[in-house]
Tab-separated table of C-alpha atoms in Angstrom:
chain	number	residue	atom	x	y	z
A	11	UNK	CA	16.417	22.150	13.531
A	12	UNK	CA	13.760	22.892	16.123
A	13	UNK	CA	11.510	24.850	13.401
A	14	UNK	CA	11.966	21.786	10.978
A	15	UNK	CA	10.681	19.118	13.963
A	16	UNK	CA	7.982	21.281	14.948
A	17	UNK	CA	6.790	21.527	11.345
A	18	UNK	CA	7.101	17.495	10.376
A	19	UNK	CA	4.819	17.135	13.670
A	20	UNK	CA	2.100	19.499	12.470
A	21	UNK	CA	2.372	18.427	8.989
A	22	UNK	CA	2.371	14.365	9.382
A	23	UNK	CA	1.810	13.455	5.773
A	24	UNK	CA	5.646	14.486	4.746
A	25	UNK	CA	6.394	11.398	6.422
A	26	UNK	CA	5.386	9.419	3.029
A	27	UNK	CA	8.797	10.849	1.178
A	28	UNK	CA	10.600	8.751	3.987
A	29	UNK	CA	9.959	5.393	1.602
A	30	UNK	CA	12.444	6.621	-0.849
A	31	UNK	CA	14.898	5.773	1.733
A	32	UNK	CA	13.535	2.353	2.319
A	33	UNK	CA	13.802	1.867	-1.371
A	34	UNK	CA	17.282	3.406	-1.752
A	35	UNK	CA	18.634	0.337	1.156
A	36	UNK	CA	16.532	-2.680	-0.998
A	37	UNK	CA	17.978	-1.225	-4.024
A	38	UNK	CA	21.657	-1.104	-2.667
A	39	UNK	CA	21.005	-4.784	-1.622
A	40	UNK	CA	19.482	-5.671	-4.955
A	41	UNK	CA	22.916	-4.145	-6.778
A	42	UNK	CA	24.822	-6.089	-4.491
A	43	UNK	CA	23.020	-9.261	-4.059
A	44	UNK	CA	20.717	-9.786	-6.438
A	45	UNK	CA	20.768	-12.007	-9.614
A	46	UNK	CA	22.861	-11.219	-12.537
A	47	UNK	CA	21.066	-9.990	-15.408
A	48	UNK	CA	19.350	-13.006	-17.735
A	49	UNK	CA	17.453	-10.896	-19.980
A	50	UNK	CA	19.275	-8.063	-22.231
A	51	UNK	CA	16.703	-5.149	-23.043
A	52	UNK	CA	17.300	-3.850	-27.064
A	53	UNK	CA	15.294	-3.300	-29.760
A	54	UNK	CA	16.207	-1.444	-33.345
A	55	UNK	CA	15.915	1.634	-32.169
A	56	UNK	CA	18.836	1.775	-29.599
A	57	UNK	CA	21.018	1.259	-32.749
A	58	UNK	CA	20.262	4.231	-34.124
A	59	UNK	CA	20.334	6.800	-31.528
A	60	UNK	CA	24.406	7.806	-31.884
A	61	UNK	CA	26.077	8.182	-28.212
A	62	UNK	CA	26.008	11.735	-27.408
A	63	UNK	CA	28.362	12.726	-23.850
A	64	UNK	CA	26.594	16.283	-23.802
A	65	UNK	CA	23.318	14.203	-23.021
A	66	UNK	CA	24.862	13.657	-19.473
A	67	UNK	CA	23.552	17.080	-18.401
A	68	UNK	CA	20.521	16.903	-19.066
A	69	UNK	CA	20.696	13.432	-17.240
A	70	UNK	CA	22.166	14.742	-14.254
A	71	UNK	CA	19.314	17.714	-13.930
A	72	UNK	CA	17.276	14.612	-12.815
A	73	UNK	CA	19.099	14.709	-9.049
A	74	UNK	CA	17.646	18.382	-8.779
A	75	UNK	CA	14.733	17.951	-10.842
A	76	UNK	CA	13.161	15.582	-8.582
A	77	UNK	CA	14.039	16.597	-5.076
A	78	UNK	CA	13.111	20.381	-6.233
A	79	UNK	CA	9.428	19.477	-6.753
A	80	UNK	CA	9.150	16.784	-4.120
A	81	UNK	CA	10.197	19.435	-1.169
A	82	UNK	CA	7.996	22.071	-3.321
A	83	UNK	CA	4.813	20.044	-2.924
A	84	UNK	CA	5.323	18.883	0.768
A	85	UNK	CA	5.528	22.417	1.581
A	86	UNK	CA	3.011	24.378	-0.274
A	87	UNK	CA	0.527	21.533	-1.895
A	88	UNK	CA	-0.232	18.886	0.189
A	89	UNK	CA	-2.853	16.797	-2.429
A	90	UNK	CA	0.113	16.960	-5.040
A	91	UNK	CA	2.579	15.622	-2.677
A	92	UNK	CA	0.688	12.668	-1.812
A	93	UNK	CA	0.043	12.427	-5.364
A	94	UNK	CA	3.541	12.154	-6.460
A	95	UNK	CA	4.385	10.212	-3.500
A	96	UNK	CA	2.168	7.254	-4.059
A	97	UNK	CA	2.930	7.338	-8.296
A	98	UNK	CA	7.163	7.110	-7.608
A	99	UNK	CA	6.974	4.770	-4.286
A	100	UNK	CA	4.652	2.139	-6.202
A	101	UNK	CA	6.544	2.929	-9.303
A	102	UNK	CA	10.013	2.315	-7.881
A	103	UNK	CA	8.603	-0.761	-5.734
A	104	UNK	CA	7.259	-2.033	-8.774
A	105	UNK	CA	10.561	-1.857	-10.667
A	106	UNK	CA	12.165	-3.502	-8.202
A	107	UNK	CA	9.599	-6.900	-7.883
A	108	UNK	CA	10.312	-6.962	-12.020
A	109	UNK	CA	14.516	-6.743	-11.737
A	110	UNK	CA	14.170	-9.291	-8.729
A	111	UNK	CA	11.713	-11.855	-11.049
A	112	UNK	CA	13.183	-10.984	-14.388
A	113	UNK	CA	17.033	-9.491	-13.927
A	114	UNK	CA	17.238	-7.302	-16.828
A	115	UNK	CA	20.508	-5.173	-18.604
A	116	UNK	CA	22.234	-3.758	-21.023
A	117	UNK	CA	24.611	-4.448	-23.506
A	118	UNK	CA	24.586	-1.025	-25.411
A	119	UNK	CA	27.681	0.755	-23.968
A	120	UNK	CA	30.862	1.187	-26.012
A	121	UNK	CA	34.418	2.515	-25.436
A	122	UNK	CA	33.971	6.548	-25.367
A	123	UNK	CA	36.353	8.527	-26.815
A	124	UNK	CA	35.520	11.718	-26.230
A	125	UNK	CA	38.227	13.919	-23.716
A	126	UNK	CA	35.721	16.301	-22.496
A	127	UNK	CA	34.476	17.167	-19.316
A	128	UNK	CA	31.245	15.261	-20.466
A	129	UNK	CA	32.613	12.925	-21.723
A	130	UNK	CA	34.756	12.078	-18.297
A	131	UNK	CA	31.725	12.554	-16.477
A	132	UNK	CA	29.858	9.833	-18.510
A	133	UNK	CA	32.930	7.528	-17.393
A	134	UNK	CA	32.450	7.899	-13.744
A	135	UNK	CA	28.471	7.439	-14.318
A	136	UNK	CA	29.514	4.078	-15.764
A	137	UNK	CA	31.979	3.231	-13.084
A	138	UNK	CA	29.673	3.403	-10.163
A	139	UNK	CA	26.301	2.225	-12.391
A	140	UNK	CA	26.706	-1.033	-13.961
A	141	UNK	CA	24.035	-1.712	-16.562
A	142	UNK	CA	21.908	-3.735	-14.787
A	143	UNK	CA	18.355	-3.166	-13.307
A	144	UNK	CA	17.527	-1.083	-16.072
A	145	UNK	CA	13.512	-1.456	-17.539
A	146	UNK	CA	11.647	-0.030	-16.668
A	147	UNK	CA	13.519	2.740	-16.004
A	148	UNK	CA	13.543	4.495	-12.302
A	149	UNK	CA	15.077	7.472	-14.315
A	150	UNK	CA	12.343	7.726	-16.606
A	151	UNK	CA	9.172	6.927	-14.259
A	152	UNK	CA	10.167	9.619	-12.050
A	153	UNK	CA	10.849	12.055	-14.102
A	154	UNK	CA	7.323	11.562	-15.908
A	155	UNK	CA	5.476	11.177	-12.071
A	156	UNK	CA	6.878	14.822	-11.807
A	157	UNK	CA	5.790	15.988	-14.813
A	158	UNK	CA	2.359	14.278	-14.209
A	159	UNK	CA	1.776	16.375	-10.791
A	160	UNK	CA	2.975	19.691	-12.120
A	161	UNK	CA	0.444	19.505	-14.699
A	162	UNK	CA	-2.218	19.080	-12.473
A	163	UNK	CA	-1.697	20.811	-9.158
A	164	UNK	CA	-3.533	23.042	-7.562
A	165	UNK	CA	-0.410	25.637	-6.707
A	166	UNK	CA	1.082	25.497	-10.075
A	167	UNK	CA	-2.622	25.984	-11.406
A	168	UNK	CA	-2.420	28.657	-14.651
A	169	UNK	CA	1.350	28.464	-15.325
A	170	UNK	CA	1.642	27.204	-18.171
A	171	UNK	CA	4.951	28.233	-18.564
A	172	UNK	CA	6.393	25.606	-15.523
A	173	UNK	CA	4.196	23.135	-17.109
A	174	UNK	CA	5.686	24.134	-20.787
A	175	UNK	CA	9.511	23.746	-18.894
A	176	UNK	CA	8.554	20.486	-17.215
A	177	UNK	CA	7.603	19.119	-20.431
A	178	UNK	CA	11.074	20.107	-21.662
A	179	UNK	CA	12.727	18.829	-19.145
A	180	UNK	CA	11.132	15.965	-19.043
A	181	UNK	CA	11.571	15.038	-22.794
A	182	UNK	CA	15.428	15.933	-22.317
A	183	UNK	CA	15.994	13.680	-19.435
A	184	UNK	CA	14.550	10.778	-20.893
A	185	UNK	CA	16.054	11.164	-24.646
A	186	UNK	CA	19.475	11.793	-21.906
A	187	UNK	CA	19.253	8.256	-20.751
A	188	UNK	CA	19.448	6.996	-24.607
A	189	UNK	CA	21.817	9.311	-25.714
A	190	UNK	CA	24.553	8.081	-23.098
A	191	UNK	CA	23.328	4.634	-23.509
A	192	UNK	CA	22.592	4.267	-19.591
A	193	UNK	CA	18.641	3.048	-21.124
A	194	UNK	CA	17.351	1.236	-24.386
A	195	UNK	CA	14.451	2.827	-25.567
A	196	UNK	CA	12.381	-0.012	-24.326
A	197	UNK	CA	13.350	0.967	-20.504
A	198	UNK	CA	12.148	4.691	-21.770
A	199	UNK	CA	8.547	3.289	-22.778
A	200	UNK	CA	7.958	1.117	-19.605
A	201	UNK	CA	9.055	3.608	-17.529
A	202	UNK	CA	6.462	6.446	-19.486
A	203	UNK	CA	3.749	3.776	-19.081
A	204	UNK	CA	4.191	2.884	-15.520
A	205	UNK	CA	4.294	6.253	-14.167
A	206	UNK	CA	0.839	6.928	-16.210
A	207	UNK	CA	-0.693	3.831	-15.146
A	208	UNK	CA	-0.122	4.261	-11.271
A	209	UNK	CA	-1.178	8.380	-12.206
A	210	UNK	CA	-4.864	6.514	-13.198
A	211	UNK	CA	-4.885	4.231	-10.471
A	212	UNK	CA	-4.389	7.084	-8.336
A	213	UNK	CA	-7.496	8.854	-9.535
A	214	UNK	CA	-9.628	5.513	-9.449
A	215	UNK	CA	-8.478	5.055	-5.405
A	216	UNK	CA	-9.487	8.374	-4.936
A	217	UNK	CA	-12.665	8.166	-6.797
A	218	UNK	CA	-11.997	10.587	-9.173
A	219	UNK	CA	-11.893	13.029	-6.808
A	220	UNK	CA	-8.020	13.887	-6.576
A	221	UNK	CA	-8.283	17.275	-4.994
A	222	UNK	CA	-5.729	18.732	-7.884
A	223	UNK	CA	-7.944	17.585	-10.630
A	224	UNK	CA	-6.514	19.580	-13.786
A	225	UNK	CA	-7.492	18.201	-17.469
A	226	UNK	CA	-4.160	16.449	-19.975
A	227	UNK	CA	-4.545	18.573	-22.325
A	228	UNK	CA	-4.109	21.759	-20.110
A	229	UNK	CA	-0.747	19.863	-18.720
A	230	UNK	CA	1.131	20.223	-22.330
């Protein structure tokens, strides 16, 4: 423990992850206080993408996923960790101000009647996350702020074949959260556009001048 408290003093800046704690206590309080949903999110599409219970794994990568590459980058790539600090803490603040002013859900779920392990595990997902709060997606904005920074950090510069496995992943998460109906497709698209927005209003803050500066096209 000593080792860990002598590095946070020397390295200062890891102190921005501690928001996601801030926002994990409003968004308990939101889920238990907050307004009901007023405003159901589906369009066409959500009526043809067939529940799927195997889609849960996928889902559930996202709880490694994301914690994986935020302790990467506060260790060995400081510029990408602020980077992907400041895209997912305005993202996730963002999504909350729109389900406080416009209390959004869902009204895709059905029975399931699978009896497999995934299918159990989709059951428990349901029991302890109502569909509520749902667009844009937390899920989905994260996972694509990842994605986003991998592609263009310095430490990760020339492998294309993390940035060709982050792309996978991050496809498979976010066609996960349709699949087990947990998102409408609209939730998907806000949360895509959101993380790239705040990923362009990073570079204009910073002038262009990002430190970790790699082109799109090399992040595919």
């Amino acid at each position: 423990m000593r080792k860990i408290f002598n590095w946070v003093q020397t390295h200062k800046y890891c102190l921005a992850g501690t928001y996601f704690f801030v926002f994990l206590l409003c968004f308990y309080l939101l889920e238990v206080y907050g307004p009901k949903p007023r405003y159901i999110i589906r369009c066409m599409a959500d009526d043809w993408i067939p529940f799927n219970e195997w889609f849960v794994i996928p889902y559930f990568l996202w709880y490694m996923w994301v914690p994986v590459f935020l302790v990467y980058f506060m260790v060995r790539d400081k510029a990408a960790y602020l980077q992907l600090c400041f895209i997912m803490s305005v993202g996730v603040t963002v999504s909350l101000l729109v389900y406080l002013v416009l209390p959004n859900g869902l009204d895709l779920r059905q029975e399931i009647m699978g009896t497999n392990p995934c299918a159990a595990l989709v059951r428990v997902l349901r029991e302890i996350d109502p569909p509520h709060h749902v667009c844009p997606s937390i899920h989905v904005s994260s996972t694509v702020a990842v994605h986003l920074v991998i592609g263009r950090a310095l430490s990760l510069a020339g492998r294309r074949g993390i940035r060709r496995l982050s792309l996978a992943v991050t496809l498979l998460i976010c066609v996960s959260t349709m699949f087990i109906k947990q998102h409408s497709l609209v939730d998907v698209v806000c949360g895509c556009l959101l993380s790239l927005a705040l990923g362009w209003l990073y570079d204009v803050i910073r002038g262009g001048e990002t430190g970790n500066r790699v082109a799109f096209t090399d992040m595919l």
